[in-house]
PDB file of C-alpha atoms and ligand atoms in Angstrom:
ATOM      1  CA  MET S1295      81.953 -46.930 119.680  1.00 84.00           C
ATOM      2  CA  PRO S1296      82.557 -45.230 116.287  1.00 88.00           C
ATOM      3  CA  ALA S1297      81.810 -41.767 116.018  1.00 95.00           C
ATOM      4  CA  VAL S1298      78.555 -40.471 113.677  1.00 97.00           C
ATOM      5  CA  ILE S1299      78.433 -37.755 111.469  1.00 98.00           C
ATOM      6  CA  ALA S1300      75.447 -35.537 110.977  1.00 98.00           C
ATOM      7  CA  ALA S1301      75.072 -32.660 108.845  1.00 98.00           C
ATOM      8  CA  LEU S1302      73.231 -29.532 109.343  1.00 98.00           C
ATOM      9  CA  PRO S1303      71.085 -28.313 106.003  1.00 97.00           C
ATOM     10  CA  GLY S1304      73.648 -27.693 103.434  1.00 96.00           C
ATOM     11  CA  ASN S1305      76.464 -29.565 104.455  1.00 98.00           C
ATOM     12  CA  GLU S1306      75.198 -33.221 103.230  1.00 97.00           C
ATOM     13  CA  VAL S1307      77.911 -33.329 100.553  1.00 97.00           C
ATOM     14  CA  GLY S1308      80.843 -32.342 103.217  1.00 97.00           C
ATOM     15  CA  ALA S1309      79.161 -34.851 105.764  1.00 98.00           C
ATOM     16  CA  GLU S1310      79.923 -37.763 103.088  1.00 97.00           C
ATOM     17  CA  VAL S1311      83.241 -36.739 102.181  1.00 97.00           C
ATOM     18  CA  LEU S1312      84.195 -36.576 106.086  1.00 97.00           C
ATOM     19  CA  ALA S1313      82.716 -40.107 106.565  1.00 96.00           C
ATOM     20  CA  GLY S1314      84.784 -41.460 103.625  1.00 95.00           C
ATOM     21  CA  HIS S1315      88.030 -39.993 105.350  1.00 94.00           C
ATOM     22  CA  LEU S1316      87.282 -41.009 108.969  1.00 94.00           C
ATOM     23  CA  ASN S1317      85.409 -44.339 107.862  1.00 91.00           C
ATOM     24  CA  ALA S1318      82.543 -43.321 109.913  1.00 95.00           C
ATOM     25  CA  ARG S1319      78.642 -43.542 109.319  1.00 96.00           C
ATOM     26  CA  VAL S1320      76.869 -40.636 108.760  1.00 98.00           C
ATOM     27  CA  ILE S1321      73.257 -40.464 110.236  1.00 98.00           C
ATOM     28  CA  GLN S1322      70.305 -38.126 109.396  1.00 97.00           C
ATOM     29  CA  ILE S1323      68.587 -35.190 110.950  1.00 97.00           C
ATOM     30  CA  ALA S1324      65.379 -34.464 109.697  1.00 97.00           C
ATOM     31  CA  HIS S1325      64.900 -30.899 109.683  1.00 96.00           C
ATOM     32  CA  ARG S1326      62.248 -28.952 108.623  1.00 96.00           C
ATOM     33  CA  ARG S1327      60.340 -25.543 109.237  1.00 97.00           C
ATOM     34  CA  PHE S1328      56.745 -25.262 111.119  1.00 98.00           C
ATOM     35  CA  PRO S1329      54.744 -22.801 109.027  1.00 98.00           C
ATOM     36  CA  ASP S1330      55.284 -19.737 112.012  1.00 98.00           C
ATOM     37  CA  GLY S1331      59.104 -20.259 110.551  1.00 96.00           C
ATOM     38  CA  GLU S1332      60.311 -22.135 114.173  1.00 98.00           C
ATOM     39  CA  CYS S1333      62.236 -25.784 113.556  1.00 97.00           C
ATOM     40  CA  TYR S1334      61.836 -29.318 113.726  1.00 98.00           C
ATOM     41  CA  LEU S1335      64.417 -31.625 114.445  1.00 98.00           C
ATOM     42  CA  ARG S1336      64.897 -35.442 114.699  1.00 98.00           C
ATOM     43  CA  PHE S1337      67.660 -37.869 115.012  1.00 98.00           C
ATOM     44  CA  ASP S1338      66.251 -41.718 113.832  1.00 91.00           C
ATOM     45  CA  ASP S1339      69.626 -43.336 115.069  1.00 95.00           C
ATOM     46  CA  GLU S1340      70.666 -44.478 118.640  1.00 95.00           C
ATOM     47  CA  LEU S1341      72.940 -41.992 120.046  1.00 97.00           C
ATOM     48  CA  GLN S1342      73.647 -43.318 123.259  1.00 97.00           C
ATOM     49  CA  GLY S1343      77.393 -43.518 124.244  1.00 97.00           C
ATOM     50  CA  ARG S1344      78.196 -42.170 120.970  1.00 97.00           C
ATOM     51  CA  ASP S1345      80.761 -39.438 119.608  1.00 97.00           C
ATOM     52  CA  VAL S1346      78.359 -37.317 117.533  1.00 98.00           C
ATOM     53  CA  VAL S1347      79.756 -34.588 115.276  1.00 98.00           C
ATOM     54  CA  LEU S1348      77.704 -32.072 113.646  1.00 98.00           C
ATOM     55  CA  LEU S1349      79.050 -30.453 110.575  1.00 98.00           C
ATOM     56  CA  CYS S1350      77.565 -27.028 109.944  1.00 98.00           C
ATOM     57  CA  THR S1351      79.973 -24.335 108.077  1.00 98.00           C
ATOM     58  CA  LEU S1352      78.627 -20.906 109.513  1.00 98.00           C
ATOM     59  CA  ALA S1353      78.458 -18.532 106.405  1.00 98.00           C
ATOM     60  CA  ASP S1354      75.232 -16.535 106.832  1.00 98.00           C
ATOM     61  CA  PRO S1355      75.290 -17.699 110.450  1.00 98.00           C
ATOM     62  CA  ASP S1356      72.114 -16.138 111.886  1.00 98.00           C
ATOM     63  CA  PRO S1357      69.320 -18.683 110.549  1.00 97.00           C
ATOM     64  CA  LYS S1358      72.021 -21.714 110.995  1.00 98.00           C
ATOM     65  CA  VAL S1359      72.836 -21.279 114.808  1.00 98.00           C
ATOM     66  CA  LEU S1360      69.580 -22.039 116.435  1.00 98.00           C
ATOM     67  CA  PRO S1361      69.134 -25.508 114.463  1.00 98.00           C
ATOM     68  CA  LEU S1362      72.625 -26.031 115.354  1.00 98.00           C
ATOM     69  CA  LEU S1363      72.168 -25.818 118.833  1.00 98.00           C
ATOM     70  CA  PHE S1364      68.888 -27.364 119.123  1.00 98.00           C
ATOM     71  CA  ALA S1365      70.823 -30.234 117.354  1.00 98.00           C
ATOM     72  CA  ALA S1366      73.743 -30.507 119.721  1.00 98.00           C
ATOM     73  CA  ALA S1367      71.296 -30.103 122.741  1.00 98.00           C
ATOM     74  CA  LEU S1368      69.029 -33.402 121.471  1.00 98.00           C
ATOM     75  CA  ALA S1369      72.223 -35.209 120.536  1.00 98.00           C
ATOM     76  CA  ARG S1370      73.258 -34.462 124.324  1.00 98.00           C
ATOM     77  CA  GLU S1371      69.796 -35.510 125.942  1.00 98.00           C
ATOM     78  CA  LEU S1372      69.727 -38.630 123.552  1.00 98.00           C
ATOM     79  CA  GLY S1373      72.660 -39.823 125.398  1.00 98.00           C
ATOM     80  CA  ALA S1374      75.846 -38.919 123.061  1.00 98.00           C
ATOM     81  CA  SER S1375      79.050 -39.331 124.929  1.00 97.00           C
ATOM     82  CA  ARG S1376      80.356 -36.153 123.400  1.00 98.00           C
ATOM     83  CA  VAL S1377      78.912 -33.670 120.835  1.00 98.00           C
ATOM     84  CA  GLY S1378      81.661 -31.959 118.558  1.00 98.00           C
ATOM     85  CA  LEU S1379      81.001 -29.186 116.050  1.00 98.00           C
ATOM     86  CA  VAL S1380      83.032 -28.841 112.792  1.00 98.00           C
ATOM     87  CA  ALA S1381      82.642 -25.650 111.272  1.00 98.00           C
ATOM     88  CA  PRO S1382      84.925 -25.152 108.205  1.00 98.00           C
ATOM     89  CA  TYR S1383      83.910 -21.428 108.630  1.00 98.00           C
ATOM     90  CA  LEU S1384      83.667 -19.902 111.971  1.00 98.00           C
ATOM     91  CA  ALA S1385      81.629 -16.866 112.183  1.00 98.00           C
ATOM     92  CA  TYR S1386      81.555 -13.903 114.243  1.00 98.00           C
ATOM     93  CA  MET S1387      85.292 -13.369 114.673  1.00 98.00           C
ATOM     94  CA  ARG S1388      85.566  -9.934 113.089  1.00 95.00           C
ATOM     95  CA  GLN S1389      83.538  -8.056 115.977  1.00 95.00           C
ATOM     96  CA  ASP S1390      86.478  -8.701 118.277  1.00 96.00           C
ATOM     97  CA  MET S1391      86.601  -5.264 120.218  1.00 96.00           C
ATOM     98  CA  ARG S1392      84.256  -2.868 121.190  1.00 97.00           C
ATOM     99  CA  PHE S1393      84.887   0.250 118.582  1.00 92.00           C
ATOM    100  CA  ARG S1394      82.396   2.422 119.411  1.00 93.00           C
ATOM    101  CA  PRO S1395      80.794   2.836 122.898  1.00 97.00           C
ATOM    102  CA  GLY S1396      77.621   0.367 123.471  1.00 98.00           C
ATOM    103  CA  GLU S1397      78.621  -1.922 120.669  1.00 97.00           C
ATOM    104  CA  ALA S1398      78.490  -5.524 121.148  1.00 98.00           C
ATOM    105  CA  VAL S1399      81.440  -7.832 121.060  1.00 98.00           C
ATOM    106  CA  THR S1400      79.455 -10.480 119.201  1.00 98.00           C
ATOM    107  CA  SER S1401      82.681 -12.471 118.981  1.00 98.00           C
ATOM    108  CA  ARG S1402      82.413 -13.414 122.870  1.00 98.00           C
ATOM    109  CA  TYR S1403      78.935 -13.957 123.095  1.00 98.00           C
ATOM    110  CA  PHE S1404      78.844 -16.206 120.226  1.00 98.00           C
ATOM    111  CA  ALA S1405      82.202 -18.010 121.620  1.00 98.00           C
ATOM    112  CA  ALA S1406      79.978 -18.384 124.953  1.00 98.00           C
ATOM    113  CA  LEU S1407      77.064 -19.957 122.989  1.00 98.00           C
ATOM    114  CA  LEU S1408      78.838 -22.648 121.187  1.00 98.00           C
ATOM    115  CA  SER S1409      80.889 -23.556 124.020  1.00 98.00           C
ATOM    116  CA  ARG S1410      77.826 -24.270 126.330  1.00 98.00           C
ATOM    117  CA  ALA S1411      76.491 -26.354 123.497  1.00 98.00           C
ATOM    118  CA  PHE S1412      79.633 -28.204 122.360  1.00 98.00           C
ATOM    119  CA  ASP S1413      82.172 -30.231 123.895  1.00 98.00           C
ATOM    120  CA  TRP S1414      84.990 -29.463 120.960  1.00 98.00           C
ATOM    121  CA  LEU S1415      85.032 -27.569 117.886  1.00 98.00           C
ATOM    122  CA  VAL S1416      87.167 -27.643 114.517  1.00 98.00           C
ATOM    123  CA  THR S1417      87.415 -25.352 112.304  1.00 98.00           C
ATOM    124  CA  VAL S1418      89.696 -23.665 109.518  1.00 98.00           C
ATOM    125  CA  ASP S1419      91.693 -20.513 109.552  1.00 97.00           C
ATOM    126  CA  PRO S1420      89.152 -18.565 111.977  1.00 97.00           C
ATOM    127  CA  HIS S1421      89.694 -14.808 111.702  1.00 95.00           C
ATOM    128  CA  LEU S1422      92.146 -13.902 114.709  1.00 93.00           C
ATOM    129  CA  HIS S1423      93.327 -10.791 114.954  1.00 91.00           C
ATOM    130  CA  ARG S1424      93.101  -9.139 118.270  1.00 93.00           C
ATOM    131  CA  TYR S1425      92.697 -12.688 119.957  1.00 95.00           C
ATOM    132  CA  ALA S1426      96.034 -14.300 119.769  1.00 95.00           C
ATOM    133  CA  SER S1427      93.942 -17.922 119.643  1.00 97.00           C
ATOM    134  CA  LEU S1428      90.363 -19.296 119.884  1.00 98.00           C
ATOM    135  CA  ASP S1429      91.072 -20.141 123.349  1.00 97.00           C
ATOM    136  CA  LYS S1430      90.990 -16.329 124.086  1.00 98.00           C
ATOM    137  CA  ILE S1431      87.027 -16.771 123.929  1.00 98.00           C
ATOM    138  CA  TYR S1432      86.196 -20.303 123.339  1.00 98.00           C
ATOM    139  CA  ALA S1433      85.716 -22.264 126.583  1.00 98.00           C
ATOM    140  CA  VAL S1434      86.223 -26.052 124.879  1.00 98.00           C
ATOM    141  CA  PRO S1435      89.183 -27.399 122.983  1.00 98.00           C
ATOM    142  CA  ALA S1436      89.427 -25.839 119.708  1.00 97.00           C
ATOM    143  CA  GLU S1437      91.386 -27.392 116.798  1.00 97.00           C
ATOM    144  CA  VAL S1438      92.485 -25.130 114.035  1.00 98.00           C
ATOM    145  CA  VAL S1439      93.148 -26.364 110.452  1.00 98.00           C
ATOM    146  CA  HIS S1440      95.811 -23.864 108.491  1.00 96.00           C
ATOM    147  CA  ALA S1441      94.990 -23.552 104.892  1.00 97.00           C
ATOM    148  CA  ALA S1442      98.466 -21.876 104.071  1.00 96.00           C
ATOM    149  CA  PRO S1443     100.018 -25.208 102.883  1.00 97.00           C
ATOM    150  CA  LEU S1444      97.210 -25.977 100.484  1.00 98.00           C
ATOM    151  CA  LEU S1445      97.551 -22.221  99.380  1.00 98.00           C
ATOM    152  CA  SER S1446     101.167 -22.578  98.860  1.00 98.00           C
ATOM    153  CA  ARG S1447     100.785 -25.978  96.806  1.00 98.00           C
ATOM    154  CA  TRP S1448      98.163 -24.408  94.601  1.00 98.00           C
ATOM    155  CA  ILE S1449     100.314 -21.346  93.762  1.00 98.00           C
ATOM    156  CA  THR S1450     103.275 -23.066  93.133  1.00 98.00           C
ATOM    157  CA  ARG S1451     101.329 -25.217  90.724  1.00 98.00           C
ATOM    158  CA  GLU S1452      99.365 -22.797  89.245  1.00 97.00           C
ATOM    159  CA  ILE S1453     101.419 -19.748  88.838  1.00 97.00           C
ATOM    160  CA  GLU S1454     104.778 -19.307  87.665  1.00 95.00           C
ATOM    161  CA  HIS S1455     106.296 -16.274  89.282  1.00 96.00           C
ATOM    162  CA  PRO S1456     103.971 -14.956  91.520  1.00 97.00           C
ATOM    163  CA  LEU S1457     104.095 -11.647  93.725  1.00 96.00           C
ATOM    164  CA  LEU S1458     101.938 -12.309  96.903  1.00 97.00           C
ATOM    165  CA  ILE S1459     100.034  -9.472  97.956  1.00 96.00           C
ATOM    166  CA  GLY S1460      98.366  -8.969 101.601  1.00 96.00           C
ATOM    167  CA  PRO S1461      95.482  -6.571 101.794  1.00 92.00           C
ATOM    168  CA  ASP S1462      96.258  -5.514 105.294  1.00 92.00           C
ATOM    169  CA  ALA S1463      98.619  -5.854 108.283  1.00 89.00           C
ATOM    170  CA  GLU S1464      96.603  -8.793 109.835  1.00 85.00           C
ATOM    171  CA  SER S1465      96.981 -10.528 106.709  1.00 89.00           C
ATOM    172  CA  GLU S1466     100.902 -10.540 107.027  1.00 90.00           C
ATOM    173  CA  GLN S1467     101.416 -13.193 109.238  1.00 83.00           C
ATOM    174  CA  TRP S1468     100.206 -15.962 106.775  1.00 85.00           C
ATOM    175  CA  VAL S1469     100.842 -13.914 103.803  1.00 95.00           C
ATOM    176  CA  ALA S1470     104.341 -14.406 104.688  1.00 95.00           C
ATOM    177  CA  ALA S1471     103.971 -17.833 105.758  1.00 93.00           C
ATOM    178  CA  VAL S1472     102.557 -18.821 102.000  1.00 97.00           C
ATOM    179  CA  ALA S1473     105.262 -16.614 100.290  1.00 97.00           C
ATOM    180  CA  ALA S1474     107.822 -18.506 102.490  1.00 96.00           C
ATOM    181  CA  GLN S1475     106.782 -21.784 101.304  1.00 96.00           C
ATOM    182  CA  VAL S1476     106.052 -20.920  97.794  1.00 97.00           C
ATOM    183  CA  GLY S1477     109.611 -19.022  97.614  1.00 97.00           C
ATOM    184  CA  ALA S1478     108.274 -15.905  96.345  1.00 97.00           C
ATOM    185  CA  PRO S1479     108.122 -12.384  97.320  1.00 97.00           C
ATOM    186  CA  TYR S1480     105.316 -10.577  99.138  1.00 96.00           C
ATOM    187  CA  THR S1481     104.229  -7.129  99.971  1.00 95.00           C
ATOM    188  CA  VAL S1482     101.184  -6.136 102.766  1.00 95.00           C
ATOM    189  CA  LEU S1483      99.420  -2.796 102.104  1.00 95.00           C
ATOM    190  CA  SER S1484      97.540  -0.909 104.526  1.00 95.00           C
ATOM    191  CA  LYS S1485      93.970  -0.770 104.774  1.00 95.00           C
ATOM    192  CA  THR S1486      91.395   1.770 106.202  1.00 94.00           C
ATOM    193  CA  ARG S1487      87.469   0.539 106.634  1.00 92.00           C
ATOM    194  CA  ARG S1488      85.401   3.538 106.646  1.00 93.00           C
ATOM    195  CA  GLY S1489      82.338   1.127 106.460  1.00 92.00           C
ATOM    196  CA  ASP S1490      81.255  -2.408 105.149  1.00 92.00           C
ATOM    197  CA  ARG S1491      81.779  -1.251 101.385  1.00 93.00           C
ATOM    198  CA  ASP S1492      83.727   1.621 102.147  1.00 93.00           C
ATOM    199  CA  VAL S1493      87.664   0.793 102.162  1.00 94.00           C
ATOM    200  CA  GLU S1494      90.576   2.231 101.258  1.00 93.00           C
ATOM    201  CA  VAL S1495      93.793   0.195 100.315  1.00 94.00           C
ATOM    202  CA  SER S1496      97.399   1.597  99.938  1.00 93.00           C
ATOM    203  CA  VAL S1497      99.018   1.398  96.038  1.00 86.00           C
ATOM    204  CA  PRO S1498     101.382  -1.599  95.998  1.00 82.00           C
ATOM    205  CA  THR S1499     104.578  -0.559  94.511  1.00 86.00           C
ATOM    206  CA  LEU S1500     105.317  -3.219  91.776  1.00 85.00           C
ATOM    207  CA  SER S1501     108.379  -1.780  90.231  1.00 86.00           C
ATOM    208  CA  ALA S1502     110.780  -4.348  92.009  1.00 89.00           C
ATOM    209  CA  HIS S1503     108.649  -6.954  90.955  1.00 90.00           C
ATOM    210  CA  GLU S1504     108.310  -6.770  87.120  1.00 88.00           C
ATOM    211  CA  GLY S1505     107.043  -9.844  85.232  1.00 91.00           C
ATOM    212  CA  ARG S1506     105.765 -11.089  88.293  1.00 94.00           C
ATOM    213  CA  THR S1507     101.646 -12.346  88.616  1.00 95.00           C
ATOM    214  CA  PRO S1508     100.054 -10.334  91.604  1.00 96.00           C
ATOM    215  CA  VAL S1509      98.194 -13.034  93.937  1.00 97.00           C
ATOM    216  CA  LEU S1510      95.945 -11.084  96.230  1.00 97.00           C
ATOM    217  CA  LEU S1511      95.641 -13.590  99.468  1.00 97.00           C
ATOM    218  CA  ASP S1512      93.130 -12.894 102.133  1.00 96.00           C
ATOM    219  CA  ASP S1513      91.377 -15.100 104.877  1.00 95.00           C
ATOM    220  CA  ILE S1514      87.446 -13.654 103.817  1.00 96.00           C
ATOM    221  CA  VAL S1515      86.211 -12.415 101.027  1.00 97.00           C
ATOM    222  CA  SER S1516      82.801 -10.776 101.851  1.00 98.00           C
ATOM    223  CA  THR S1517      81.915  -7.648 100.119  1.00 98.00           C
ATOM    224  CA  ALA S1518      85.197  -7.958  98.166  1.00 98.00           C
ATOM    225  CA  SER S1519      85.872  -4.660  98.920  1.00 97.00           C
ATOM    226  CA  THR S1520      89.163  -5.265  99.762  1.00 96.00           C
ATOM    227  CA  MET S1521      90.003  -7.127  96.963  1.00 96.00           C
ATOM    228  CA  ILE S1522      88.392  -4.731  94.323  1.00 96.00           C
ATOM    229  CA  LYS S1523      90.110  -1.675  95.677  1.00 95.00           C
ATOM    230  CA  THR S1524      93.409  -3.725  95.197  1.00 94.00           C
ATOM    231  CA  SER S1525      92.545  -4.926  91.850  1.00 94.00           C
ATOM    232  CA  HIS S1526      91.797  -1.571  90.634  1.00 93.00           C
ATOM    233  CA  HIS S1527      94.934  -0.342  91.610  1.00 92.00           C
ATOM    234  CA  LEU S1528      96.712  -3.044  90.147  1.00 90.00           C
ATOM    235  CA  ARG S1529      94.938  -2.228  86.737  1.00 88.00           C
ATOM    236  CA  ASN S1530      95.758   1.686  87.023  1.00 88.00           C
ATOM    237  CA  HIS S1531      99.488   0.752  87.866  1.00 84.00           C
ATOM    238  CA  GLY S1532      99.594  -1.395  84.535  1.00 79.00           C
ATOM    239  CA  ALA S1533      99.781  -4.717  86.264  1.00 79.00           C
ATOM    240  CA  ILE S1534      98.138  -7.522  84.771  1.00 85.00           C
ATOM    241  CA  GLY S1535      94.862  -9.067  86.389  1.00 87.00           C
ATOM    242  CA  PRO S1536      95.647  -9.931  89.663  1.00 95.00           C
ATOM    243  CA  ILE S1537      94.574 -13.868  91.068  1.00 97.00           C
ATOM    244  CA  CYS S1538      92.330 -13.581  94.011  1.00 98.00           C
ATOM    245  CA  LEU S1539      92.649 -16.130  96.393  1.00 98.00           C
ATOM    246  CA  ALA S1540      91.050 -16.821 100.005  1.00 97.00           C
ATOM    247  CA  VAL S1541      90.439 -19.340 102.224  1.00 97.00           C
ATOM    248  CA  HIS S1542      86.761 -18.208 102.815  1.00 98.00           C
ATOM    249  CA  GLY S1543      84.668 -16.874  99.853  1.00 98.00           C
ATOM    250  CA  LEU S1544      81.653 -15.628 101.513  1.00 98.00           C
ATOM    251  CA  PHE S1545      80.882 -13.364  98.597  1.00 98.00           C
ATOM    252  CA  ALA S1546      77.718 -11.017  99.984  1.00 97.00           C
ATOM    253  CA  ASP S1547      75.323 -10.027  97.098  1.00 97.00           C
ATOM    254  CA  ASN S1548      76.773  -9.648  94.150  1.00 97.00           C
ATOM    255  CA  ALA S1549      80.448  -9.557  95.284  1.00 98.00           C
ATOM    256  CA  TYR S1550      81.934 -12.508  93.255  1.00 98.00           C
ATOM    257  CA  ASN S1551      80.790 -10.520  90.102  1.00 98.00           C
ATOM    258  CA  GLU S1552      81.693  -7.161  91.011  1.00 97.00           C
ATOM    259  CA  LEU S1553      85.608  -8.722  91.791  1.00 97.00           C
ATOM    260  CA  LYS S1554      85.371 -10.373  88.137  1.00 97.00           C
ATOM    261  CA  SER S1555      84.494  -6.851  86.956  1.00 96.00           C
ATOM    262  CA  ALA S1556      87.209  -5.289  88.585  1.00 95.00           C
ATOM    263  CA  GLY S1557      89.499  -7.526  86.584  1.00 92.00           C
ATOM    264  CA  ALA S1558      90.425 -10.184  88.795  1.00 95.00           C
ATOM    265  CA  ASP S1559      91.656 -12.783  86.642  1.00 94.00           C
ATOM    266  CA  ARG S1560      90.863 -16.234  88.333  1.00 97.00           C
ATOM    267  CA  ILE S1561      89.299 -16.153  91.882  1.00 98.00           C
ATOM    268  CA  VAL S1562      89.929 -19.475  93.866  1.00 98.00           C
ATOM    269  CA  THR S1563      88.833 -20.206  97.300  1.00 98.00           C
ATOM    270  CA  THR S1564      88.959 -23.328  99.697  1.00 98.00           C
ATOM    271  CA  ASN S1565      85.419 -25.204 100.152  1.00 98.00           C
ATOM    272  CA  THR S1566      84.970 -24.023 103.742  1.00 98.00           C
ATOM    273  CA  VAL S1567      82.025 -22.489 101.949  1.00 98.00           C
ATOM    274  CA  GLN S1568      80.425 -24.157  99.005  1.00 97.00           C
ATOM    275  CA  HIS S1569      80.501 -21.742  95.972  1.00 98.00           C
ATOM    276  CA  PRO S1570      81.720 -21.931  92.189  1.00 98.00           C
ATOM    277  CA  SER S1571      85.287 -20.163  93.057  1.00 98.00           C
ATOM    278  CA  ASN S1572      86.095 -23.318  95.429  1.00 98.00           C
ATOM    279  CA  GLY S1573      89.216 -24.953  94.145  1.00 98.00           C
ATOM    280  CA  ILE S1574      91.197 -26.245  96.779  1.00 98.00           C
ATOM    281  CA  ASP S1575      90.002 -29.090  99.154  1.00 98.00           C
ATOM    282  CA  VAL S1576      90.236 -28.467 102.891  1.00 98.00           C
ATOM    283  CA  PHE S1577      88.487 -31.964 103.919  1.00 98.00           C
ATOM    284  CA  PRO S1578      91.547 -33.965 103.858  1.00 97.00           C
ATOM    285  CA  LEU S1579      92.914 -31.920 106.452  1.00 98.00           C
ATOM    286  CA  LEU S1580      89.502 -31.244 108.285  1.00 98.00           C
ATOM    287  CA  SER S1581      89.487 -34.863 108.700  1.00 98.00           C
ATOM    288  CA  ARG S1582      92.749 -35.441 110.357  1.00 98.00           C
ATOM    289  CA  ALA S1583      91.978 -32.611 112.719  1.00 98.00           C
ATOM    290  CA  ILE S1584      88.514 -34.297 113.616  1.00 98.00           C
ATOM    291  CA  ARG S1585      90.369 -37.939 113.976  1.00 97.00           C
ATOM    292  CA  ARG S1586      92.830 -36.231 116.603  1.00 97.00           C
ATOM    293  CA  ARG S1587      89.720 -34.868 118.309  1.00 96.00           C
ATOM    294  CA  LEU S1588      87.968 -38.241 118.350  1.00 96.00           C
ATOM    295  CA  ASP S1589      91.202 -40.055 119.776  1.00 94.00           C
ATOM    296  CA  GLN S1590      91.698 -37.673 122.997  1.00 89.00           C
TER     297      GLN S1590
HETATM  298  C1  R5P Y 530      89.510  -8.547 107.494  1.00 90.09           C
HETATM  299  O1  R5P Y 530      90.351  -8.297 108.239  1.00 90.09           O
HETATM  300  C2  R5P Y 530      89.854  -9.838 106.543  1.00 90.09           C
HETATM  301  O2  R5P Y 530      91.185 -10.169 106.869  1.00 90.09           O
HETATM  302  C3  R5P Y 530      89.575  -9.275 105.389  1.00 90.09           C
HETATM  303  O3  R5P Y 530      90.163  -8.707 104.559  1.00 90.09           O
HETATM  304  C4  R5P Y 530      87.994  -8.847 105.200  1.00 90.09           C
HETATM  305  O4  R5P Y 530      87.267  -9.746 105.983  1.00 90.09           O
HETATM  306  C5  R5P Y 530      87.295  -8.798 103.787  1.00 90.09           C
HETATM  307  O5  R5P Y 530      86.084  -8.222 103.799  1.00 90.09           O
HETATM  308  P1  R5P Y 530      85.608  -7.292 102.361  1.00 90.09           P
HETATM  309  O6  R5P Y 530      85.591  -8.730 101.642  1.00 90.09           O
HETATM  310  O7  R5P Y 530      84.020  -7.298 102.753  1.00 90.09           O
HETATM  311  O8  R5P Y 530      86.486  -6.257 102.075  1.00 90.09           O
END
């Protein structure tokens, strides 16, 4: 029986796009809030024996997670054979250790919650720092889509002589991969984070790369403090405004405008999270990963 796709609120456009790629049907979830803030959900379709794919990107996750878990439980109760989650952005990956005594390692709790609700998961470049892979914390099969080839293609098409800059040691793995695909040099900075918006980033050495356009590459832009600090360093050292490229553009509060004011020449993200900066489409790759999952 062909799979059906349902969008949690805010993911309707993505669900139509995926349905087109997968030749699948979109089914509606009726969703509303009761006056007291609790949520109401209803599937109108027959789900007995079907593969149900729920699409929910998880930027600003807390208000989204209960409806998502309820939708998964409901699909199961209505007889779905498997319930899969497509979360183009997977939240709660960054708190991956107890930095101070008594802190919650939320990445593990979040993974446990989702693993209980779903049969499989597909996502794009989760923030893997201290975990080598998602299966260290997720108990269900998780398929990861890598945006690096798309970023490489974008850079090759748009930037003539790029110099790739990774803001911290964690970024080296994939900045190096993108640089190799583009055939461009790269440098990786060191970062110290003292608070959510208080980061120090080392000053890039550019003398060996004169005439090249700096391209800052990161997996996530949240407060944009990392990219803002790096952009200031570049400006202060006479470099041209950098191109800021990220997989997941979360842009908390006024981060996008602040990054523009810091001198970013262009800010481009993939469409894992809907934002005016979206310039790279991950949905064709996502749909292939979903197809592999459905064919298992
Ligand atoms: C951190 O380890 C990530 O790779 C990003 O550098 C970080 O999440 C960016 O956060 P922000 O935009 O708040 O500086």
